[in-house]
mmCIF file of C-alpha atoms and ligand atoms in Angstrom:
data_model
loop_
_atom_site.group_PDB
_atom_site.id
_atom_site.type_symbol
_atom_site.label_atom_id
_atom_site.label_comp_id
_atom_site.label_asym_id
_atom_site.label_seq_id
_atom_site.Cartn_x
_atom_site.Cartn_y
_atom_site.Cartn_z
ATOM 1 C CA MET Z 1015 44.143 -127.895 -249.705
ATOM 2 C CA LEU Z 1016 44.255 -131.683 -249.514
ATOM 3 C CA LEU Z 1017 41.967 -132.197 -246.485
ATOM 4 C CA LYS Z 1018 39.483 -129.388 -246.930
ATOM 5 C CA ASP Z 1019 36.359 -129.952 -244.796
ATOM 6 C CA LYS Z 1020 37.538 -133.294 -243.418
ATOM 7 C CA VAL Z 1021 37.261 -133.884 -239.671
ATOM 8 C CA ALA Z 1022 40.377 -135.553 -238.291
ATOM 9 C CA VAL Z 1023 41.193 -137.114 -234.930
ATOM 10 C CA VAL Z 1024 44.887 -137.451 -234.137
ATOM 11 C CA THR Z 1025 45.668 -139.307 -230.909
ATOM 12 C CA GLY Z 1026 48.899 -138.579 -229.070
ATOM 13 C CA ALA Z 1027 48.959 -135.174 -230.746
ATOM 14 C CA ALA Z 1028 50.326 -133.117 -227.833
ATOM 15 C CA GLN Z 1029 53.882 -133.610 -229.061
ATOM 16 C CA GLY Z 1030 56.171 -135.426 -231.490
ATOM 17 C CA ILE Z 1031 54.847 -137.024 -234.650
ATOM 18 C CA GLY Z 1032 51.188 -136.628 -233.663
ATOM 19 C CA ARG Z 1033 51.592 -132.908 -233.104
ATOM 20 C CA SER Z 1034 53.264 -132.485 -236.463
ATOM 21 C CA VAL Z 1035 50.481 -134.489 -238.170
ATOM 22 C CA ALA Z 1036 47.772 -132.415 -236.458
ATOM 23 C CA GLU Z 1037 49.435 -129.162 -237.521
ATOM 24 C CA LEU Z 1038 49.879 -130.301 -241.115
ATOM 25 C CA TYR Z 1039 46.295 -131.602 -241.347
ATOM 26 C CA ALA Z 1040 45.032 -128.233 -240.114
ATOM 27 C CA ARG Z 1041 47.168 -126.368 -242.655
ATOM 28 C CA GLU Z 1042 45.566 -128.571 -245.316
ATOM 29 C CA GLY Z 1043 42.072 -127.511 -244.280
ATOM 30 C CA ALA Z 1044 40.986 -130.231 -241.823
ATOM 31 C CA ARG Z 1045 39.150 -129.560 -238.573
ATOM 32 C CA VAL Z 1046 41.456 -131.345 -236.157
ATOM 33 C CA ALA Z 1047 40.913 -132.905 -232.733
ATOM 34 C CA VAL Z 1048 44.194 -132.882 -230.808
ATOM 35 C CA VAL Z 1049 43.663 -135.893 -228.547
ATOM 36 C CA ASP Z 1050 46.064 -136.651 -225.690
ATOM 37 C CA VAL Z 1051 46.340 -137.448 -221.985
ATOM 38 C CA LYS Z 1052 48.480 -134.332 -221.602
ATOM 39 C CA THR Z 1053 45.770 -131.692 -221.355
ATOM 40 C CA ASP Z 1054 47.962 -128.582 -221.182
ATOM 41 C CA ASP Z 1055 50.218 -129.603 -224.060
ATOM 42 C CA ALA Z 1056 47.228 -130.598 -226.209
ATOM 43 C CA GLU Z 1057 45.624 -127.204 -225.474
ATOM 44 C CA LYS Z 1058 48.836 -125.465 -226.547
ATOM 45 C CA VAL Z 1059 48.980 -127.384 -229.827
ATOM 46 C CA ALA Z 1060 45.330 -126.621 -230.590
ATOM 47 C CA ALA Z 1061 45.773 -122.945 -229.674
ATOM 48 C CA GLY Z 1062 48.840 -122.727 -231.930
ATOM 49 C CA ILE Z 1063 46.852 -124.173 -234.830
ATOM 50 C CA ARG Z 1064 44.042 -121.689 -234.272
ATOM 51 C CA GLU Z 1065 46.501 -118.768 -234.055
ATOM 52 C CA ALA Z 1066 47.886 -119.871 -237.416
ATOM 53 C CA GLY Z 1067 44.378 -119.656 -238.892
ATOM 54 C CA GLY Z 1068 43.435 -123.346 -238.667
ATOM 55 C CA GLN Z 1069 40.637 -125.143 -236.853
ATOM 56 C CA ALA Z 1070 41.501 -127.333 -233.879
ATOM 57 C CA MET Z 1071 40.134 -128.458 -230.533
ATOM 58 C CA ALA Z 1072 42.032 -130.127 -227.721
ATOM 59 C CA VAL Z 1073 40.439 -133.223 -226.232
ATOM 60 C CA THR Z 1074 41.778 -134.844 -223.076
ATOM 61 C CA CYS Z 1075 41.537 -138.600 -223.396
ATOM 62 C CA ASP Z 1076 43.383 -141.647 -222.137
ATOM 63 C CA VAL Z 1077 42.969 -143.862 -225.184
ATOM 64 C CA SER Z 1078 43.245 -147.021 -223.069
ATOM 65 C CA ASP Z 1079 39.958 -146.109 -221.339
ATOM 66 C CA ARG Z 1080 36.967 -147.074 -223.474
ATOM 67 C CA ALA Z 1081 34.558 -144.690 -221.750
ATOM 68 C CA ALA Z 1082 37.006 -141.804 -222.211
ATOM 69 C CA VAL Z 1083 37.352 -142.628 -225.911
ATOM 70 C CA ASP Z 1084 33.585 -142.753 -226.424
ATOM 71 C CA GLU Z 1085 33.220 -139.439 -224.614
ATOM 72 C CA ALA Z 1086 36.023 -137.841 -226.664
ATOM 73 C CA ALA Z 1087 34.572 -139.094 -229.956
ATOM 74 C CA ALA Z 1088 31.154 -137.686 -229.003
ATOM 75 C CA ALA Z 1089 32.714 -134.313 -228.152
ATOM 76 C CA VAL Z 1090 34.486 -134.136 -231.531
ATOM 77 C CA LYS Z 1091 31.318 -135.096 -233.389
ATOM 78 C CA ALA Z 1092 29.275 -132.504 -231.493
ATOM 79 C CA ALA Z 1093 31.770 -129.763 -232.333
ATOM 80 C CA TYR Z 1094 32.870 -130.676 -235.851
ATOM 81 C CA GLY Z 1095 30.495 -133.359 -237.188
ATOM 82 C CA PRO Z 1096 31.255 -136.997 -238.088
ATOM 83 C CA ILE Z 1097 34.909 -138.059 -238.083
ATOM 84 C CA ASP Z 1098 36.446 -138.663 -241.529
ATOM 85 C CA VAL Z 1099 40.063 -139.363 -240.561
ATOM 86 C CA LEU Z 1100 41.342 -141.311 -237.551
ATOM 87 C CA VAL Z 1101 45.051 -141.406 -236.748
ATOM 88 C CA ASN Z 1102 45.827 -143.999 -234.055
ATOM 89 C CA ASN Z 1103 49.156 -142.503 -233.038
ATOM 90 C CA ALA Z 1104 49.263 -142.358 -229.209
ATOM 91 C CA GLY Z 1105 52.200 -144.391 -227.987
ATOM 92 C CA VAL Z 1106 54.314 -145.292 -224.976
ATOM 93 C CA THR Z 1107 57.304 -147.486 -224.262
ATOM 94 C CA ARG Z 1108 58.033 -149.421 -221.079
ATOM 95 C CA PRO Z 1109 61.335 -151.124 -221.916
ATOM 96 C CA ALA Z 1110 62.518 -154.133 -219.896
ATOM 97 C CA MET Z 1111 64.079 -157.468 -220.729
ATOM 98 C CA LEU Z 1112 61.572 -160.295 -221.045
ATOM 99 C CA HIS Z 1113 62.698 -161.999 -217.855
ATOM 100 C CA LYS Z 1114 62.304 -158.769 -215.863
ATOM 101 C CA MET Z 1115 59.204 -157.206 -217.415
ATOM 102 C CA THR Z 1116 56.386 -156.525 -214.983
ATOM 103 C CA GLN Z 1117 52.713 -157.155 -215.629
ATOM 104 C CA GLU Z 1118 52.161 -153.397 -215.413
ATOM 105 C CA GLU Z 1119 54.782 -152.693 -218.115
ATOM 106 C CA TRP Z 1120 53.085 -155.221 -220.377
ATOM 107 C CA ASP Z 1121 49.560 -153.988 -219.656
ATOM 108 C CA VAL Z 1122 50.265 -150.272 -220.186
ATOM 109 C CA VAL Z 1123 51.793 -150.820 -223.618
ATOM 110 C CA MET Z 1124 48.970 -153.139 -224.712
ATOM 111 C CA GLY Z 1125 46.412 -150.712 -223.315
ATOM 112 C CA VAL Z 1126 47.604 -147.675 -225.240
ATOM 113 C CA HIS Z 1127 48.456 -149.262 -228.582
ATOM 114 C CA LEU Z 1128 46.020 -152.164 -228.960
ATOM 115 C CA HIS Z 1129 43.072 -151.384 -226.723
ATOM 116 C CA GLY Z 1130 43.277 -147.675 -227.538
ATOM 117 C CA SER Z 1131 43.340 -148.266 -231.279
ATOM 118 C CA PHE Z 1132 40.467 -150.747 -231.022
ATOM 119 C CA TYR Z 1133 38.329 -148.384 -228.947
ATOM 120 C CA TRP Z 1134 38.892 -145.526 -231.404
ATOM 121 C CA LEU Z 1135 38.148 -147.781 -234.379
ATOM 122 C CA GLN Z 1136 34.841 -148.771 -232.848
ATOM 123 C CA ALA Z 1137 34.068 -145.155 -231.935
ATOM 124 C CA VAL Z 1138 34.374 -143.941 -235.542
ATOM 125 C CA VAL Z 1139 33.550 -146.901 -237.742
ATOM 126 C CA HIS Z 1140 29.742 -146.801 -237.584
ATOM 127 C CA ASP Z 1141 29.596 -143.266 -238.971
ATOM 128 C CA MET Z 1142 32.232 -144.107 -241.575
ATOM 129 C CA ILE Z 1143 30.270 -147.136 -242.782
ATOM 130 C CA GLU Z 1144 27.055 -145.132 -242.921
ATOM 131 C CA ARG Z 1145 28.756 -142.320 -244.863
ATOM 132 C CA GLN Z 1146 30.753 -144.741 -247.074
ATOM 133 C CA ARG Z 1147 33.984 -142.838 -246.494
ATOM 134 C CA GLY Z 1148 36.874 -142.960 -244.066
ATOM 135 C CA TRP Z 1149 40.636 -142.808 -243.715
ATOM 136 C CA ILE Z 1150 42.278 -144.679 -240.835
ATOM 137 C CA ILE Z 1151 46.007 -144.528 -240.233
ATOM 138 C CA PHE Z 1152 48.064 -146.271 -237.553
ATOM 139 C CA SER Z 1153 51.516 -145.373 -236.244
ATOM 140 C CA SER Z 1154 53.245 -148.726 -236.272
ATOM 141 C CA SER Z 1155 57.002 -149.322 -236.055
ATOM 142 C CA SER Z 1156 59.824 -151.245 -237.679
ATOM 143 C CA THR Z 1157 59.881 -153.060 -234.321
ATOM 144 C CA ALA Z 1158 56.814 -154.950 -235.543
ATOM 145 C CA GLN Z 1159 58.903 -156.583 -238.281
ATOM 146 C CA ASN Z 1160 62.298 -156.783 -236.597
ATOM 147 C CA GLY Z 1161 61.673 -157.068 -232.880
ATOM 148 C CA SER Z 1162 63.785 -155.038 -230.476
ATOM 149 C CA ILE Z 1163 65.786 -156.087 -227.432
ATOM 150 C CA GLY Z 1164 64.027 -155.017 -224.242
ATOM 151 C CA GLN Z 1165 60.755 -154.261 -226.022
ATOM 152 C CA ILE Z 1166 58.719 -157.468 -226.170
ATOM 153 C CA ASN Z 1167 55.628 -155.524 -225.084
ATOM 154 C CA TYR Z 1168 56.094 -152.774 -227.699
ATOM 155 C CA ALA Z 1169 56.985 -155.225 -230.504
ATOM 156 C CA ALA Z 1170 53.895 -157.310 -229.722
ATOM 157 C CA ALA Z 1171 51.695 -154.213 -229.632
ATOM 158 C CA LYS Z 1172 53.032 -152.767 -232.885
ATOM 159 C CA SER Z 1173 52.732 -156.157 -234.621
ATOM 160 C CA GLY Z 1174 49.195 -156.402 -233.314
ATOM 161 C CA MET Z 1175 48.409 -153.019 -234.811
ATOM 162 C CA LEU Z 1176 49.461 -154.332 -238.224
ATOM 163 C CA GLY Z 1177 47.051 -157.244 -237.790
ATOM 164 C CA MET Z 1178 44.348 -154.698 -237.054
ATOM 165 C CA VAL Z 1179 45.302 -152.640 -240.122
ATOM 166 C CA ARG Z 1180 45.121 -155.618 -242.482
ATOM 167 C CA THR Z 1181 41.910 -157.001 -241.010
ATOM 168 C CA ALA Z 1182 40.150 -153.634 -240.898
ATOM 169 C CA ALA Z 1183 41.321 -152.939 -244.470
ATOM 170 C CA ARG Z 1184 39.710 -156.217 -245.599
ATOM 171 C CA GLU Z 1185 36.491 -155.654 -243.647
ATOM 172 C CA LEU Z 1186 36.032 -151.981 -244.468
ATOM 173 C CA GLY Z 1187 37.218 -151.738 -248.070
ATOM 174 C CA ARG Z 1188 33.703 -152.464 -249.322
ATOM 175 C CA TYR Z 1189 32.563 -149.281 -247.559
ATOM 176 C CA ASN Z 1190 35.261 -147.116 -249.177
ATOM 177 C CA ILE Z 1191 37.183 -146.901 -245.906
ATOM 178 C CA LEU Z 1192 40.969 -147.040 -246.275
ATOM 179 C CA VAL Z 1193 43.167 -148.425 -243.499
ATOM 180 C CA ASN Z 1194 46.946 -148.076 -243.587
ATOM 181 C CA ALA Z 1195 49.977 -147.717 -241.329
ATOM 182 C CA VAL Z 1196 53.126 -145.649 -241.211
ATOM 183 C CA ALA Z 1197 56.286 -147.117 -239.690
ATOM 184 C CA PRO Z 1198 58.186 -143.968 -238.734
ATOM 185 C CA ALA Z 1199 61.587 -143.198 -237.278
ATOM 186 C CA ALA Z 1200 61.920 -139.660 -235.982
ATOM 187 C CA ALA Z 1201 63.646 -137.586 -233.364
ATOM 188 C CA THR Z 1202 61.052 -137.220 -230.602
ATOM 189 C CA GLU Z 1203 60.854 -137.511 -226.838
ATOM 190 C CA MET Z 1204 60.225 -141.233 -227.312
ATOM 191 C CA THR Z 1205 63.544 -141.723 -229.116
ATOM 192 C CA LEU Z 1206 65.620 -139.173 -227.200
ATOM 193 C CA LYS Z 1207 67.690 -141.835 -225.426
ATOM 194 C CA ILE Z 1208 68.562 -143.626 -228.671
ATOM 195 C CA ARG Z 1209 69.593 -140.380 -230.331
ATOM 196 C CA THR Z 1210 71.848 -139.269 -227.504
ATOM 197 C CA ASP Z 1211 73.337 -142.620 -226.459
ATOM 198 C CA PRO Z 1212 76.795 -143.101 -228.069
ATOM 199 C CA ARG Z 1213 76.163 -146.876 -228.208
ATOM 200 C CA PHE Z 1214 73.585 -146.232 -230.930
ATOM 201 C CA ALA Z 1215 75.690 -143.779 -232.959
ATOM 202 C CA ASP Z 1216 76.762 -146.510 -235.397
ATOM 203 C CA GLY Z 1217 73.109 -147.217 -236.154
ATOM 204 C CA VAL Z 1218 72.636 -143.713 -237.532
ATOM 205 C CA LYS Z 1219 75.765 -144.025 -239.674
ATOM 206 C CA ARG Z 1220 74.361 -147.211 -241.221
ATOM 207 C CA LEU Z 1221 71.206 -145.387 -242.329
ATOM 208 C CA PRO Z 1222 71.371 -144.446 -246.027
ATOM 209 C CA LEU Z 1223 70.344 -140.902 -245.067
ATOM 210 C CA ARG Z 1224 72.842 -140.889 -242.124
ATOM 211 C CA ARG Z 1225 70.729 -138.746 -239.820
ATOM 212 C CA HIS Z 1226 67.616 -138.799 -237.669
ATOM 213 C CA ALA Z 1227 64.385 -137.342 -239.042
ATOM 214 C CA GLU Z 1228 62.353 -134.535 -237.552
ATOM 215 C CA PRO Z 1229 58.618 -135.233 -236.986
ATOM 216 C CA GLU Z 1230 57.844 -132.755 -239.793
ATOM 217 C CA GLU Z 1231 59.461 -135.177 -242.236
ATOM 218 C CA ILE Z 1232 57.111 -137.984 -241.173
ATOM 219 C CA ALA Z 1233 53.825 -136.046 -241.244
ATOM 220 C CA PRO Z 1234 53.517 -135.710 -245.066
ATOM 221 C CA THR Z 1235 53.068 -139.481 -245.393
ATOM 222 C CA PHE Z 1236 50.161 -139.276 -242.936
ATOM 223 C CA LEU Z 1237 48.801 -136.453 -245.094
ATOM 224 C CA TYR Z 1238 49.054 -138.530 -248.246
ATOM 225 C CA LEU Z 1239 47.249 -141.469 -246.611
ATOM 226 C CA ALA Z 1240 44.411 -139.188 -245.419
ATOM 227 C CA SER Z 1241 44.021 -137.526 -248.801
ATOM 228 C CA ASP Z 1242 42.140 -138.409 -251.960
ATOM 229 C CA ALA Z 1243 45.537 -139.065 -253.580
ATOM 230 C CA ALA Z 1244 45.613 -142.404 -251.708
ATOM 231 C CA SER Z 1245 42.164 -143.498 -252.929
ATOM 232 C CA TYR Z 1246 43.411 -146.943 -254.102
ATOM 233 C CA VAL Z 1247 45.821 -147.634 -251.218
ATOM 234 C CA THR Z 1248 44.708 -149.841 -248.329
ATOM 235 C CA GLY Z 1249 46.182 -152.432 -245.967
ATOM 236 C CA GLN Z 1250 49.700 -151.052 -246.469
ATOM 237 C CA VAL Z 1251 52.586 -150.151 -244.179
ATOM 238 C CA ILE Z 1252 54.804 -147.318 -245.385
ATOM 239 C CA SER Z 1253 58.218 -147.015 -243.731
ATOM 240 C CA VAL Z 1254 59.417 -143.435 -243.322
ATOM 241 C CA ASP Z 1255 62.755 -144.202 -241.745
ATOM 242 C CA GLY Z 1256 65.599 -142.917 -243.891
ATOM 243 C CA GLY Z 1257 65.953 -146.357 -245.473
ATOM 244 C CA GLY Z 1258 66.399 -148.045 -242.096
ATOM 245 C CA MET Z 1259 64.270 -151.108 -242.931
ATOM 246 C CA MET Z 1260 66.382 -151.788 -246.020
ATOM 247 C CA VAL Z 1261 69.725 -152.001 -244.236
ATOM 248 C CA ARG Z 1262 68.812 -153.976 -241.123
HETATM 249 N N1 NAD S 1894 59.620 -141.573 -232.953
HETATM 250 C C1 NAD S 1894 59.898 -142.702 -233.572
HETATM 251 O O1 NAD S 1894 61.013 -142.890 -234.102
HETATM 252 C C2 NAD S 1894 58.886 -143.784 -233.674
HETATM 253 C C3 NAD S 1894 59.282 -144.983 -234.256
HETATM 254 C C4 NAD S 1894 58.345 -145.976 -234.428
HETATM 255 C C5 NAD S 1894 57.035 -145.771 -234.013
HETATM 256 N N2 NAD S 1894 56.678 -144.589 -233.426
HETATM 257 C C6 NAD S 1894 55.288 -144.437 -233.001
HETATM 258 O O2 NAD S 1894 54.789 -143.175 -233.421
HETATM 259 C C7 NAD S 1894 53.833 -142.702 -232.461
HETATM 260 C C8 NAD S 1894 54.230 -141.298 -232.007
HETATM 261 O O3 NAD S 1894 55.514 -141.377 -231.421
HETATM 262 P P1 NAD S 1894 56.381 -140.114 -230.975
HETATM 263 O O4 NAD S 1894 57.781 -140.459 -231.276
HETATM 264 O O5 NAD S 1894 55.769 -138.881 -231.507
HETATM 265 O O6 NAD S 1894 56.183 -140.228 -229.372
HETATM 266 P P2 NAD S 1894 56.014 -139.138 -228.242
HETATM 267 O O7 NAD S 1894 56.335 -139.833 -226.974
HETATM 268 O O8 NAD S 1894 56.749 -137.886 -228.576
HETATM 269 O O9 NAD S 1894 54.432 -138.805 -228.305
HETATM 270 C C9 NAD S 1894 53.471 -139.757 -227.935
HETATM 271 C C10 NAD S 1894 52.212 -139.034 -227.485
HETATM 272 O O10 NAD S 1894 51.243 -140.022 -227.099
HETATM 273 C C11 NAD S 1894 50.598 -139.550 -225.928
HETATM 274 N N3 NAD S 1894 50.019 -140.646 -225.154
HETATM 275 C C12 NAD S 1894 50.672 -141.598 -224.462
HETATM 276 N N4 NAD S 1894 49.811 -142.390 -223.830
HETATM 277 C C13 NAD S 1894 48.568 -141.943 -224.131
HETATM 278 C C14 NAD S 1894 47.259 -142.348 -223.777
HETATM 279 N N5 NAD S 1894 47.048 -143.382 -222.939
HETATM 280 N N6 NAD S 1894 46.210 -141.653 -224.280
HETATM 281 C C15 NAD S 1894 46.410 -140.586 -225.093
HETATM 282 N N7 NAD S 1894 47.624 -140.154 -225.459
HETATM 283 C C16 NAD S 1894 48.699 -140.826 -224.981
HETATM 284 C C17 NAD S 1894 51.703 -138.851 -225.148
HETATM 285 O O11 NAD S 1894 51.194 -137.996 -224.143
HETATM 286 C C18 NAD S 1894 52.436 -138.125 -226.262
HETATM 287 O O12 NAD S 1894 51.896 -136.853 -226.482
HETATM 288 C C19 NAD S 1894 53.810 -143.716 -231.331
HETATM 289 O O13 NAD S 1894 52.747 -144.620 -231.526
HETATM 290 C C20 NAD S 1894 55.128 -144.435 -231.485
HETATM 291 O O14 NAD S 1894 55.092 -145.740 -230.941
HETATM 292 C C21 NAD S 1894 57.583 -143.588 -233.238
#
């Protein structure tokens, strides 16, 4: 088991990529906190993990609320002990063209991705520094590198996350804390419209692998980055996108 006895927090784990990461981490021996705003769905994911013989707790938390994050982190620590692995995965989109985007659409996307990641970093980093161990993984996006029409908020947030990854990797490397990102592309609720809209069908055909991925195909890279196998990897972004970055 690659994560035996590690305590892992996965945000946005009630569905999609986060759910798949939480389930895989639990199968690999981690005690997993399934963190999400969707209480019922998070409970279901945690219950499913427990039924399968793993260890998991559901924690309701809006990651854009600092007090909620601090409370959630304290609850995980009380139940499972200090957090070894943090996956900043919670995500939302609020698409709109630049000239039509509302302040609310901008603020929500910044709040979840940037503020939420920052709050969780600060909630776990003191223990990690003290214990001289930690694995931090962000869900970024190819949008950070390429931009995306109608997504200036999301592109800015995902680019900002990469700035956080590289800075935290530099600051925390001396404490044996690794900080990396995955840039995924998977079939989830978030990408449902793109998958089903005929206007985007050509995009799939241009992918070297010529199909969309399931979340289960993304999770193993998160496993690798949380495992001892990645002990000399930090400050990196790994694209798991069927070769999409290469052909843009
Ligand atoms: N699916 C893709 O192709 C793709 C591509 C690039 C990046 N990503 C990123 O990967 C991550 C996971 O995406 P997904 O496709 O699984 O999306 P998803 O919409 O299926 O799941 C996102 C989860 O985040 C949770 N969430 C949203 N706001 C939250 C908040 N304020 N606090 C706590 N939880 C919150 C949602 O409830 C949901 O469970 C996101 O950060 C997304 O931006 C996904």
